[in-house]
Structures are given as structure tokens and as C-alpha cells.
Tab-separated table of C-alpha atoms in Angstrom:
chain	number	residue	atom	x	y	z
A	877	UNK	CA	121.712	86.782	120.135
A	878	UNK	CA	123.690	89.835	118.948
A	879	UNK	CA	122.709	92.705	116.634
A	880	UNK	CA	125.021	94.217	114.031
A	881	UNK	CA	124.648	97.248	111.780
A	882	UNK	CA	125.547	97.507	108.086
A	883	UNK	CA	125.549	100.724	106.050
A	884	UNK	CA	125.453	100.823	102.245
A	885	UNK	CA	124.255	103.094	99.473
A	886	UNK	CA	121.057	101.087	98.884
A	887	UNK	CA	119.119	98.082	100.174
A	888	UNK	CA	120.492	95.671	97.594
A	889	UNK	CA	124.108	96.523	98.358
A	890	UNK	CA	123.494	96.261	102.126
A	891	UNK	CA	121.788	92.875	101.733
A	892	UNK	CA	124.583	91.525	99.527
A	893	UNK	CA	127.162	92.724	102.050
A	894	UNK	CA	125.293	91.045	104.923
A	895	UNK	CA	125.021	87.747	103.020
A	896	UNK	CA	128.692	87.855	102.064
A	897	UNK	CA	129.771	88.414	105.685
A	898	UNK	CA	127.345	86.131	107.539
A	899	UNK	CA	125.853	83.715	105.013
A	900	UNK	CA	122.622	83.432	103.051
A	901	UNK	CA	120.540	82.646	106.151
A	902	UNK	CA	121.327	85.950	107.879
A	903	UNK	CA	118.319	87.355	109.792
A	904	UNK	CA	117.488	91.001	108.934
A	905	UNK	CA	115.749	92.813	111.811
A	906	UNK	CA	115.171	96.261	110.270
A	907	UNK	CA	115.851	98.246	107.118
A	908	UNK	CA	115.602	102.029	106.910
A	909	UNK	CA	117.390	105.150	105.686
A	910	UNK	CA	119.908	106.890	107.947
A	911	UNK	CA	121.871	109.959	106.863
A	912	UNK	CA	121.278	109.322	103.169
A	913	UNK	CA	122.291	105.649	103.295
A	914	UNK	CA	120.524	102.348	103.895
A	915	UNK	CA	121.005	100.799	107.334
A	916	UNK	CA	120.432	97.086	107.941
A	917	UNK	CA	120.258	95.730	111.480
A	918	UNK	CA	120.899	91.978	111.483
A	919	UNK	CA	120.730	89.373	114.240
A	920	UNK	CA	123.529	86.867	114.844
A	921	UNK	CA	124.176	84.117	117.325
A	922	UNK	CA	126.563	85.131	120.113
A	923	UNK	CA	129.118	82.513	119.041
A	924	UNK	CA	129.263	83.985	115.522
A	925	UNK	CA	129.787	87.489	116.848
A	926	UNK	CA	132.633	86.408	119.097
A	927	UNK	CA	134.402	84.830	116.087
A	928	UNK	CA	134.128	88.133	114.224
A	929	UNK	CA	135.222	90.281	117.170
A	930	UNK	CA	138.759	90.748	115.897
A	931	UNK	CA	137.552	91.927	112.495
A	932	UNK	CA	134.851	94.368	113.601
A	933	UNK	CA	135.423	95.593	117.147
A	934	UNK	CA	133.408	98.786	116.710
A	935	UNK	CA	130.116	96.917	116.180
A	936	UNK	CA	130.573	94.047	118.668
A	937	UNK	CA	129.038	93.995	122.100
A	938	UNK	CA	130.646	91.476	124.450
A	939	UNK	CA	128.201	90.021	126.930
A	940	UNK	CA	127.654	86.859	128.937
A	941	UNK	CA	124.341	85.128	128.287
A	942	UNK	CA	122.713	83.583	131.371
A	943	UNK	CA	122.880	79.802	131.393
A	944	UNK	CA	119.614	79.333	133.256
A	945	UNK	CA	116.070	80.545	132.598
A	946	UNK	CA	114.625	80.939	136.067
A	947	UNK	CA	112.546	83.928	137.069
A	948	UNK	CA	115.513	85.302	139.056
A	949	UNK	CA	117.457	85.730	135.818
A	950	UNK	CA	114.681	87.602	133.993
A	951	UNK	CA	116.071	91.025	134.837
A	952	UNK	CA	119.562	89.989	133.711
A	953	UNK	CA	118.238	88.743	130.379
A	954	UNK	CA	116.236	91.932	129.831
A	955	UNK	CA	119.321	94.043	130.582
A	956	UNK	CA	121.385	92.016	128.120
A	957	UNK	CA	118.645	92.358	125.474
A	958	UNK	CA	118.485	96.124	125.979
A	959	UNK	CA	122.269	96.435	125.622
A	960	UNK	CA	122.231	94.259	122.520
A	961	UNK	CA	119.497	96.262	120.811
A	962	UNK	CA	121.176	99.573	121.633
A	963	UNK	CA	124.622	98.447	120.448
A	964	UNK	CA	124.073	99.601	116.829
A	965	UNK	CA	122.943	103.029	118.027
A	966	UNK	CA	126.018	103.385	120.223
A	967	UNK	CA	128.233	102.345	117.335
A	968	UNK	CA	126.600	104.953	115.117
A	969	UNK	CA	127.082	107.654	117.740
A	970	UNK	CA	130.845	107.033	118.027
A	971	UNK	CA	131.451	106.491	114.316
A	972	UNK	CA	133.787	109.293	113.228
A	973	UNK	CA	134.749	107.910	109.817
A	974	UNK	CA	133.569	110.587	107.318
A	975	UNK	CA	133.433	108.037	104.501
A	976	UNK	CA	131.058	105.730	106.389
A	977	UNK	CA	127.999	108.004	106.199
A	978	UNK	CA	127.082	111.695	106.100
A	979	UNK	CA	127.018	113.329	109.511
A	980	UNK	CA	123.628	113.160	111.186
A	981	UNK	CA	122.121	116.316	112.578
A	982	UNK	CA	121.468	116.632	116.298
A	983	UNK	CA	117.718	116.337	115.699
A	984	UNK	CA	118.183	113.143	113.669
A	985	UNK	CA	120.460	111.639	116.319
A	986	UNK	CA	117.962	112.481	119.045
A	987	UNK	CA	115.105	110.964	117.071
A	988	UNK	CA	117.069	107.787	116.321
A	989	UNK	CA	118.047	107.424	119.982
A	990	UNK	CA	114.449	107.845	121.125
A	991	UNK	CA	113.254	105.407	118.479
A	992	UNK	CA	115.841	102.855	119.617
A	993	UNK	CA	114.817	103.188	123.258
A	994	UNK	CA	111.134	102.730	122.404
A	995	UNK	CA	111.907	99.611	120.344
A	996	UNK	CA	113.960	98.128	123.190
A	997	UNK	CA	111.213	98.848	125.709
A	998	UNK	CA	108.565	97.342	123.427
A	999	UNK	CA	110.570	94.148	122.822
A	1000	UNK	CA	111.168	93.645	126.551
A	1001	UNK	CA	107.471	94.143	127.346
A	1002	UNK	CA	106.474	91.744	124.565
A	1003	UNK	CA	108.796	89.086	125.977
A	1004	UNK	CA	107.385	89.595	129.457
A	1005	UNK	CA	103.815	89.260	128.161
A	1006	UNK	CA	104.809	86.153	126.226
A	1007	UNK	CA	106.228	84.506	129.349
A	1008	UNK	CA	103.028	85.316	131.248
A	1009	UNK	CA	100.860	83.893	128.445
A	1010	UNK	CA	102.948	80.695	128.368
A	1011	UNK	CA	102.447	80.219	132.102
A	1012	UNK	CA	98.703	80.770	131.692
A	1013	UNK	CA	98.564	78.265	128.816
A	1014	UNK	CA	100.275	75.676	130.980
A	1015	UNK	CA	97.623	76.132	133.653
A	1016	UNK	CA	94.617	75.743	131.336
A	1017	UNK	CA	96.023	73.149	128.911
A	1018	UNK	CA	95.366	70.318	131.368
A	1019	UNK	CA	91.690	71.290	131.585
A	1020	UNK	CA	91.365	71.556	127.784
A	1021	UNK	CA	92.909	68.133	127.118
A	1022	UNK	CA	90.529	66.438	129.561
A	1023	UNK	CA	87.405	67.703	127.825
A	1024	UNK	CA	85.444	65.439	125.481
A	1025	UNK	CA	83.947	67.470	122.641
A	1026	UNK	CA	81.107	66.342	120.356
A	1027	UNK	CA	82.242	65.452	116.859
A	1028	UNK	CA	80.354	68.306	115.218
A	1029	UNK	CA	82.185	70.834	117.443
A	1030	UNK	CA	85.651	69.290	117.338
A	1031	UNK	CA	86.916	71.344	114.362
A	1032	UNK	CA	85.600	74.576	115.869
A	1033	UNK	CA	87.324	73.788	119.176
A	1034	UNK	CA	90.573	72.991	117.364
A	1035	UNK	CA	90.373	76.292	115.469
A	1036	UNK	CA	89.849	78.227	118.696
A	1037	UNK	CA	92.827	76.503	120.310
A	1038	UNK	CA	95.049	77.306	117.327
A	1039	UNK	CA	93.886	80.919	117.008
A	1040	UNK	CA	95.751	83.677	118.898
A	1041	UNK	CA	93.061	83.829	121.603
A	1042	UNK	CA	94.298	84.827	125.089
A	1043	UNK	CA	94.120	81.861	127.458
A	1044	UNK	CA	91.552	83.352	129.854
A	1045	UNK	CA	89.214	84.355	127.039
A	1046	UNK	CA	89.573	81.005	125.262
A	1047	UNK	CA	88.703	79.108	128.437
A	1048	UNK	CA	85.560	81.203	128.849
A	1049	UNK	CA	84.459	80.610	125.256
A	1050	UNK	CA	85.110	76.863	125.363
A	1051	UNK	CA	83.181	76.452	128.610
A	1052	UNK	CA	80.030	77.664	126.871
A	1053	UNK	CA	80.319	75.406	123.808
A	1054	UNK	CA	80.003	71.918	125.223
A	1055	UNK	CA	76.203	71.838	125.392
A	1056	UNK	CA	75.605	73.324	121.935
A	1057	UNK	CA	73.799	70.927	119.583
A	1058	UNK	CA	75.074	72.293	116.258
A	1059	UNK	CA	77.384	74.871	114.730
A	1060	UNK	CA	74.629	77.447	114.483
A	1061	UNK	CA	74.039	77.353	118.247
A	1062	UNK	CA	77.792	77.278	118.870
A	1063	UNK	CA	78.314	80.420	116.808
A	1064	UNK	CA	75.428	82.170	118.584
A	1065	UNK	CA	76.939	81.202	121.945
A	1066	UNK	CA	80.349	82.640	121.011
A	1067	UNK	CA	78.793	85.848	119.743
A	1068	UNK	CA	76.601	86.272	122.823
A	1069	UNK	CA	79.464	85.732	125.280
A	1070	UNK	CA	81.672	88.248	123.494
A	1071	UNK	CA	79.088	90.951	122.863
A	1072	UNK	CA	77.640	91.039	126.370
A	1073	UNK	CA	81.045	92.031	127.791
A	1074	UNK	CA	82.008	94.632	125.179
A	1075	UNK	CA	80.911	98.023	126.454
A	1076	UNK	CA	82.543	100.097	123.698
A	1077	UNK	CA	80.232	102.427	121.809
A	1078	UNK	CA	80.255	103.342	118.130
A	1079	UNK	CA	80.703	106.924	116.984
A	1080	UNK	CA	79.614	108.409	113.654
A	1081	UNK	CA	82.164	110.134	111.460
A	1082	UNK	CA	83.303	113.470	112.898
A	1083	UNK	CA	83.184	116.323	110.404
A	1084	UNK	CA	84.236	119.353	112.457
A	1085	UNK	CA	86.920	120.548	114.863
A	1086	UNK	CA	90.659	119.995	115.275
A	1087	UNK	CA	91.780	116.386	115.711
A	1088	UNK	CA	95.177	114.777	116.320
A	1089	UNK	CA	95.805	111.238	115.048
A	1090	UNK	CA	98.477	109.161	116.799
A	1091	UNK	CA	99.498	105.571	117.410
A	1092	UNK	CA	102.238	103.003	117.092
A	1093	UNK	CA	104.761	103.098	114.251
A	1094	UNK	CA	103.547	101.302	111.141
A	1095	UNK	CA	99.896	101.299	112.185
A	1096	UNK	CA	98.825	103.305	109.116
A	1097	UNK	CA	98.165	106.688	110.744
A	1098	UNK	CA	98.910	108.775	107.656
A	1099	UNK	CA	96.699	106.724	105.352
A	1100	UNK	CA	93.859	106.705	107.889
A	1101	UNK	CA	94.168	110.488	108.363
A	1102	UNK	CA	93.907	111.151	104.634
A	1103	UNK	CA	91.020	108.669	104.336
A	1104	UNK	CA	89.170	110.612	107.011
A	1105	UNK	CA	89.883	113.887	105.226
A	1106	UNK	CA	88.770	112.431	101.891
A	1107	UNK	CA	85.491	111.220	103.369
A	1108	UNK	CA	84.799	114.643	104.896
A	1109	UNK	CA	85.744	116.447	101.687
A	1110	UNK	CA	83.257	114.417	99.687
A	1111	UNK	CA	80.472	115.363	102.107
A	1112	UNK	CA	81.144	119.082	102.591
A	1113	UNK	CA	83.783	120.149	100.061
A	1114	UNK	CA	87.577	120.105	99.938
A	1115	UNK	CA	87.855	123.788	100.855
A	1116	UNK	CA	86.593	123.006	104.371
A	1117	UNK	CA	89.174	120.291	105.151
A	1118	UNK	CA	92.921	120.461	105.846
A	1119	UNK	CA	95.597	117.925	106.806
A	1120	UNK	CA	98.710	118.879	108.808
A	1121	UNK	CA	101.849	116.754	109.203
A	1122	UNK	CA	103.414	117.551	112.588
A	1123	UNK	CA	107.061	116.792	113.403
A	1124	UNK	CA	107.244	113.654	111.271
A	1125	UNK	CA	110.914	113.482	110.278
A	1126	UNK	CA	110.844	109.995	108.781
A	1127	UNK	CA	112.438	109.678	105.378
A	1128	UNK	CA	109.727	110.118	102.755
A	1129	UNK	CA	106.988	110.930	105.275
A	1130	UNK	CA	106.267	114.387	103.862
A	1131	UNK	CA	106.240	113.228	100.233
A	1132	UNK	CA	103.906	110.362	101.195
A	1133	UNK	CA	101.300	112.586	102.777
A	1134	UNK	CA	101.573	115.028	99.878
A	1135	UNK	CA	100.841	112.294	97.343
A	1136	UNK	CA	97.952	110.883	99.364
A	1137	UNK	CA	96.441	114.323	99.917
A	1138	UNK	CA	96.700	115.073	96.196
A	1139	UNK	CA	94.813	111.855	95.427
A	1140	UNK	CA	92.166	112.740	98.022
A	1141	UNK	CA	92.005	116.340	96.683
A	1142	UNK	CA	92.553	117.937	100.099
A	1143	UNK	CA	95.100	120.552	101.190
A	1144	UNK	CA	98.057	119.434	103.295
A	1145	UNK	CA	100.558	121.443	105.336
A	1146	UNK	CA	103.733	120.731	107.273
A	1147	UNK	CA	104.635	121.953	110.779
A	1148	UNK	CA	108.205	121.273	111.898
A	1149	UNK	CA	107.710	122.542	115.465
A	1150	UNK	CA	105.123	123.854	117.912
A	1151	UNK	CA	105.549	127.465	116.779
A	1152	UNK	CA	104.827	126.688	113.138
A	1153	UNK	CA	101.866	124.506	114.149
A	1154	UNK	CA	100.401	127.343	116.205
A	1155	UNK	CA	100.668	129.659	113.211
A	1156	UNK	CA	99.116	127.068	110.913
A	1157	UNK	CA	96.159	126.517	113.225
A	1158	UNK	CA	95.480	130.254	113.243
A	1159	UNK	CA	95.576	130.390	109.450
A	1160	UNK	CA	93.328	127.329	109.174
A	1161	UNK	CA	90.787	128.538	111.713
A	1162	UNK	CA	88.243	129.012	108.906
A	1163	UNK	CA	88.427	125.324	107.965
A	1164	UNK	CA	85.636	123.183	109.373
A	1165	UNK	CA	87.844	120.099	109.882
A	1166	UNK	CA	91.599	120.058	110.589
A	1167	UNK	CA	93.388	116.712	111.005
A	1168	UNK	CA	96.905	116.581	112.494
A	1169	UNK	CA	99.032	113.554	111.594
A	1170	UNK	CA	101.833	112.722	114.067
A	1171	UNK	CA	104.799	110.336	114.056
A	1172	UNK	CA	105.038	107.148	116.108
A	1173	UNK	CA	108.120	108.380	118.024
A	1174	UNK	CA	107.613	110.342	121.282
A	1175	UNK	CA	103.851	110.125	120.801
A	1176	UNK	CA	102.917	111.455	124.247
A	1177	UNK	CA	105.226	114.470	123.957
A	1178	UNK	CA	103.863	115.412	120.525
A	1179	UNK	CA	100.236	115.163	121.658
A	1180	UNK	CA	100.872	117.215	124.788
A	1181	UNK	CA	102.450	119.908	122.615
A	1182	UNK	CA	99.325	119.971	120.447
A	1183	UNK	CA	97.027	120.139	123.479
A	1184	UNK	CA	99.067	123.047	124.852
A	1185	UNK	CA	98.213	124.968	121.686
A	1186	UNK	CA	94.553	123.900	121.490
A	1187	UNK	CA	92.886	122.420	124.568
A	1188	UNK	CA	89.821	121.545	122.481
A	1189	UNK	CA	91.795	119.315	120.137
A	1190	UNK	CA	90.472	115.735	120.218
A	1191	UNK	CA	92.851	112.759	120.270
A	1192	UNK	CA	92.293	109.629	118.206
A	1193	UNK	CA	94.383	106.449	118.471
A	1194	UNK	CA	95.181	104.429	115.343
A	1195	UNK	CA	96.143	100.760	115.737
A	1196	UNK	CA	96.081	97.646	113.553
A	1197	UNK	CA	93.088	95.461	114.342
A	1198	UNK	CA	95.392	92.582	115.341
A	1199	UNK	CA	97.635	94.674	117.618
A	1200	UNK	CA	99.230	92.763	120.489
A	1201	UNK	CA	98.119	93.218	124.089
A	1202	UNK	CA	101.387	95.022	124.870
A	1203	UNK	CA	100.895	97.548	122.061
A	1204	UNK	CA	97.290	98.132	123.092
A	1205	UNK	CA	98.332	98.745	126.681
A	1206	UNK	CA	101.207	101.085	125.769
A	1207	UNK	CA	99.096	103.266	123.495
A	1208	UNK	CA	95.629	103.220	125.061
A	1209	UNK	CA	96.389	103.243	128.796
A	1210	UNK	CA	98.713	106.236	128.931
A	1211	UNK	CA	97.502	108.145	132.019
A	1212	UNK	CA	98.466	111.471	130.463
A	1213	UNK	CA	96.204	111.049	127.417
A	1214	UNK	CA	92.427	110.934	127.082
A	1215	UNK	CA	91.476	109.298	123.802
A	1216	UNK	CA	88.260	110.390	122.127
A	1217	UNK	CA	88.045	107.378	119.829
A	1218	UNK	CA	89.866	104.347	118.444
A	1219	UNK	CA	90.527	103.891	114.711
A	1220	UNK	CA	91.503	100.447	113.398
A	1221	UNK	CA	93.477	99.529	110.289
A	1222	UNK	CA	94.609	96.450	108.354
A	1223	UNK	CA	91.393	94.448	108.461
A	1224	UNK	CA	92.553	92.796	105.234
A	1225	UNK	CA	95.763	91.524	106.893
A	1226	UNK	CA	94.329	90.527	110.273
A	1227	UNK	CA	94.300	86.938	111.444
A	1228	UNK	CA	91.780	87.911	114.144
A	1229	UNK	CA	91.284	90.781	116.619
A	1230	UNK	CA	91.406	88.545	119.708
A	1231	UNK	CA	93.876	90.631	121.795
A	1232	UNK	CA	91.791	93.723	121.011
A	1233	UNK	CA	88.565	91.991	122.080
A	1234	UNK	CA	90.214	90.888	125.329
A	1235	UNK	CA	91.445	94.444	125.944
A	1236	UNK	CA	88.017	95.975	125.301
A	1237	UNK	CA	86.440	93.386	127.606
A	1238	UNK	CA	88.565	94.666	130.477
A	1239	UNK	CA	88.734	98.335	129.472
A	1240	UNK	CA	87.424	100.622	132.215
A	1241	UNK	CA	87.390	103.757	130.037
A	1242	UNK	CA	84.870	102.342	127.526
A	1243	UNK	CA	86.777	103.393	124.412
A	1244	UNK	CA	84.664	104.656	121.538
A	1245	UNK	CA	85.069	102.892	118.193
A	1246	UNK	CA	85.072	105.285	115.270
A	1247	UNK	CA	86.261	104.079	111.857
A	1248	UNK	CA	88.461	101.477	110.232
A	1249	UNK	CA	90.014	100.492	106.923
A	1250	UNK	CA	89.917	97.141	105.161
A	1251	UNK	CA	92.384	97.890	102.363
A	1252	UNK	CA	95.731	99.594	101.789
A	1253	UNK	CA	94.222	101.568	98.902
A	1254	UNK	CA	92.982	105.104	99.476
A	1255	UNK	CA	90.035	104.555	97.143
A	1256	UNK	CA	88.633	101.847	99.451
A	1257	UNK	CA	87.291	104.478	101.832
A	1258	UNK	CA	86.515	103.911	105.506
A	1259	UNK	CA	84.561	101.331	107.481
A	1260	UNK	CA	82.078	102.114	110.248
A	1261	UNK	CA	83.268	100.279	113.360
A	1262	UNK	CA	81.175	98.521	115.983
A	1263	UNK	CA	81.632	95.724	118.494
A	1264	UNK	CA	79.590	93.481	116.175
A	1265	UNK	CA	82.106	94.007	113.373
A	1266	UNK	CA	84.996	92.917	115.623
A	1267	UNK	CA	83.149	89.911	117.035
A	1268	UNK	CA	81.953	88.705	113.628
A	1269	UNK	CA	85.471	89.081	112.221
A	1270	UNK	CA	86.987	87.019	115.037
A	1271	UNK	CA	84.351	84.263	114.911
A	1272	UNK	CA	84.458	84.015	111.114
A	1273	UNK	CA	88.143	83.060	111.238
A	1274	UNK	CA	87.365	80.091	113.508
A	1275	UNK	CA	84.165	78.697	112.006
A	1276	UNK	CA	84.649	75.415	110.091
A	1277	UNK	CA	84.165	75.435	106.346
A	1278	UNK	CA	80.885	74.176	104.936
A	1279	UNK	CA	80.963	70.399	104.345
A	1280	UNK	CA	77.993	68.988	102.370
A	1281	UNK	CA	78.738	65.463	103.592
A	1282	UNK	CA	77.781	66.339	107.171
A	1283	UNK	CA	74.283	65.903	108.478
A	1284	UNK	CA	72.091	69.030	108.237
A	1285	UNK	CA	71.354	69.204	111.953
A	1286	UNK	CA	75.064	69.685	112.716
A	1287	UNK	CA	75.488	72.567	110.307
A	1288	UNK	CA	74.680	76.228	110.664
A	1289	UNK	CA	72.892	77.849	107.729
A	1290	UNK	CA	75.513	79.107	105.282
A	1291	UNK	CA	74.100	82.620	105.537
A	1292	UNK	CA	75.066	82.720	109.228
A	1293	UNK	CA	78.707	81.765	108.688
A	1294	UNK	CA	80.831	84.759	107.755
A	1295	UNK	CA	83.323	84.151	104.946
A	1296	UNK	CA	85.661	87.140	104.786
A	1297	UNK	CA	86.876	86.174	101.333
A	1298	UNK	CA	83.572	87.253	99.787
A	1299	UNK	CA	81.993	89.557	102.358
A	1300	UNK	CA	82.007	93.345	102.437
A	1301	UNK	CA	82.655	94.444	106.016
A	1302	UNK	CA	80.732	97.647	105.428
A	1303	UNK	CA	77.582	95.556	105.055
A	1304	UNK	CA	77.823	93.999	108.502
A	1305	UNK	CA	74.922	95.144	110.645
A	1306	UNK	CA	74.590	94.783	114.433
A	1307	UNK	CA	73.052	91.457	115.360
A	1308	UNK	CA	70.124	91.385	117.772
A	1309	UNK	CA	71.515	90.340	121.136
A	1310	UNK	CA	69.577	87.855	123.202
A	1311	UNK	CA	68.877	88.625	126.828
A	1312	UNK	CA	71.498	86.958	129.004
A	1313	UNK	CA	73.108	87.580	132.370
A	1314	UNK	CA	76.529	89.248	132.102
A	1315	UNK	CA	79.510	86.942	131.745
A	1316	UNK	CA	82.714	88.360	133.165
A	1317	UNK	CA	86.148	87.702	131.720
A	1318	UNK	CA	88.689	87.012	134.428
A	1319	UNK	CA	92.451	86.945	134.311
A	1320	UNK	CA	94.612	84.332	135.854
């Protein structure tokens, strides 16, 4: 696989150029603005790139792909992948044609380089985690195929096997289902096993102090920050709340937070560096709540800069509820950061929070759950998070649909089966947990 870079005045022109050069089935990896133009990064098979080498030498990276897939070749494949992903950035750095694109500033080049390195590192870690999960699936698949499940549980078991549940956690859940007499007992068993291992606490909405919001790119940090500010402004007045955008140089980032803040009727400010942020914090010292929105690039560096200015600033991680195990580990296990709470987004897009549940099961820091969002609209407000909300969301995706033709004893009452298409997550209340000895989740 090889990556190539195309620059054009807009997205439509770049897409048409890519299709004209490489066919209608060309795979577009990313699309964003660079130096006033639209940049497309597309993926091509190595054979196709070699055929085009004579026509476009500046954007071609010659490499030999390993012919075997043993563990000894893993490092070689990762090195080749890193070189392939960085090829467009190298081509951009050496591009001296003034007609190709406006010259990028040093700050923009630095940011793009850092962003490229973080993407490469994330892709390599995701591939490594995927290989490990495949090996684990191979180990447990033999056990799963040998089990004989009662007819009334067969659909539930199939749903669990098809859901993105980590292998170790799925094996634990399935082992407790076999003796359940109906779907109601099966659902209670799943809920009990999950809840008894989740030690995370819930935290009410914070309405005072200085807080920095950070997380992975695309997680919805800006929207969550403004939602938080809007909620606080409604409770104590807009004049006591302020939002600050800190070193977010993405195209359109400042205009986005301005528009959202205007809709939420809260004041927003922009700090381009640590010096301007320090001055802003002094001027906003009379505000009861100050929220600092950060970019997804160089997250640790930005947060350490904020802590150097205000040691009392609290850090809050924002992640999508269906974030992968690699993303959760990268963001939440940074030894240099102490997170005060976890904020979750994209409940409306989530297939299920299984990787997050697995992470919280094994989390030694006992992360505090704070708030979430179930819509991409600012008017939707915020959701109070709890372990029960996460567990009910995950189980609801796997429960079979109601079938009137089945015998009543094999069906759970419809009121106990969560249907996310017609349920308001804000109405979920903690379920009473039955006494049970702890069940530990182990990793293979």
C-alpha cells in the first residue's frame, strides 16, 4: 500500500483529479486544508504506484513489501508503514514549486509534521492491537464453537459474538449465560457481571474553577466544552462563564468555537501562546468558571503548559464512547497527566462502548465519569454519566428484539429491554445491584 498527495483549490477539484489519475475506486484517506488549498491523501496498491513512478517521482516512495507475515517481520512492516504514511509530508516539505501551493509558515509545518507523526504512531499501535486481538480470538473460538446454547439464548449469544466485545470480556460474559432460564435472567446476569467490576465513580457537573479539556482529534472537544459552558451559564449566568481556545491552529477552529459560543451565549477568547493565555487567565480571574479548549495535536505539551501557568487547573479527557482500546490507552494512561474526569461524546453514533467497559474494568486509577453528549446539536445539552448508563447502552445493543411468537417464559418483560431508538439516556437511573462475589476480568 502506498500513499499519495493531491493538492487542488477545493475538495471537488481534488477528488476529480484523483479519480482521473487513479480511477473511480480510488481510496481517500484524509481531506483537509493546507496552505489555503485542499489536500487529499489517497491510498494505492504498490504495483500501481510503481507504474506511475516515471510520471510523478516527487510523490513516490519506493519500498519492498515483505513477502511473509511472521512475527519476525512485524518490525519491518511497521517501518515500511511509517515511511509510507510520512511520504506525503516529506514531499510537501521539499516542494519548491511556488504555483503548487502558498508557502507554509514554520508553525504550520511544525504542526503538520507533529500531526503526521501522531497519525503514524496511532496506526501502528492499532495494527499491533488488532494482531493481538486476532490471536486471542483464535484461542477462544474453539471453546465458543463447542458450547451448546439453549434456543432462547442463541440469538443473544450470536449478537455478543458479532459485537465488538474484546475476547477476554466476551468469554467471561458467555460463561455466565448458559444456566439462565430466560432473557430476563440473561440480561440481569450480563448487567451484574459488568457492574460489579466497574469501580468508576460519577461526578456532578462542576461549576467553578479553571478546567482544561483535551483528547483525541475528532472526539468533539470543542462542542463538549461549549455544552459545559452553556449548562453552567444557564445555572449561574453567562457573565460568570468564559471559554478559551488555546493554540488550536486548525483551519476554521476559531470560527467554530465563536459560532458555538454565540449560540450558547457565553464569552469566548483566543490564546495563541502561553504568554497570552497567562494574561487571559489574569483578566478572567473574576469569572467563576473558565474552560480551556485545546487541540488534539501535542496534547501532553499543551496541558503541561497550562499546568505551568495554573497548578490548580483540572484536566478533563474527552473521548467518543466507542473509542478503541489503543486510543483509550494513549489518552488516559499518560504518566505525565492526572485526569480529573472523563467526558464521553457520540452516544448517538456508538455501536457499543465495549472497549471502554473493558478499559474501565482494568483501570487502576478509577477514572471519574462526568458528563456526555448524545447528539451533535448544541441544544441537546449534556448527559449525566454513570457506569449504569454505559452498561445499559452496551447490553441494549445485543438484546434480541421482542418476538410475540415466542413463549412468555423465554422473554424478558419489554420494560426491561432497552431500545435506544425510543429511549432518552438522561432518564436512565442506576439499577439496584444484587449482592454477588466479585468477578475479575482477566487478559490472555
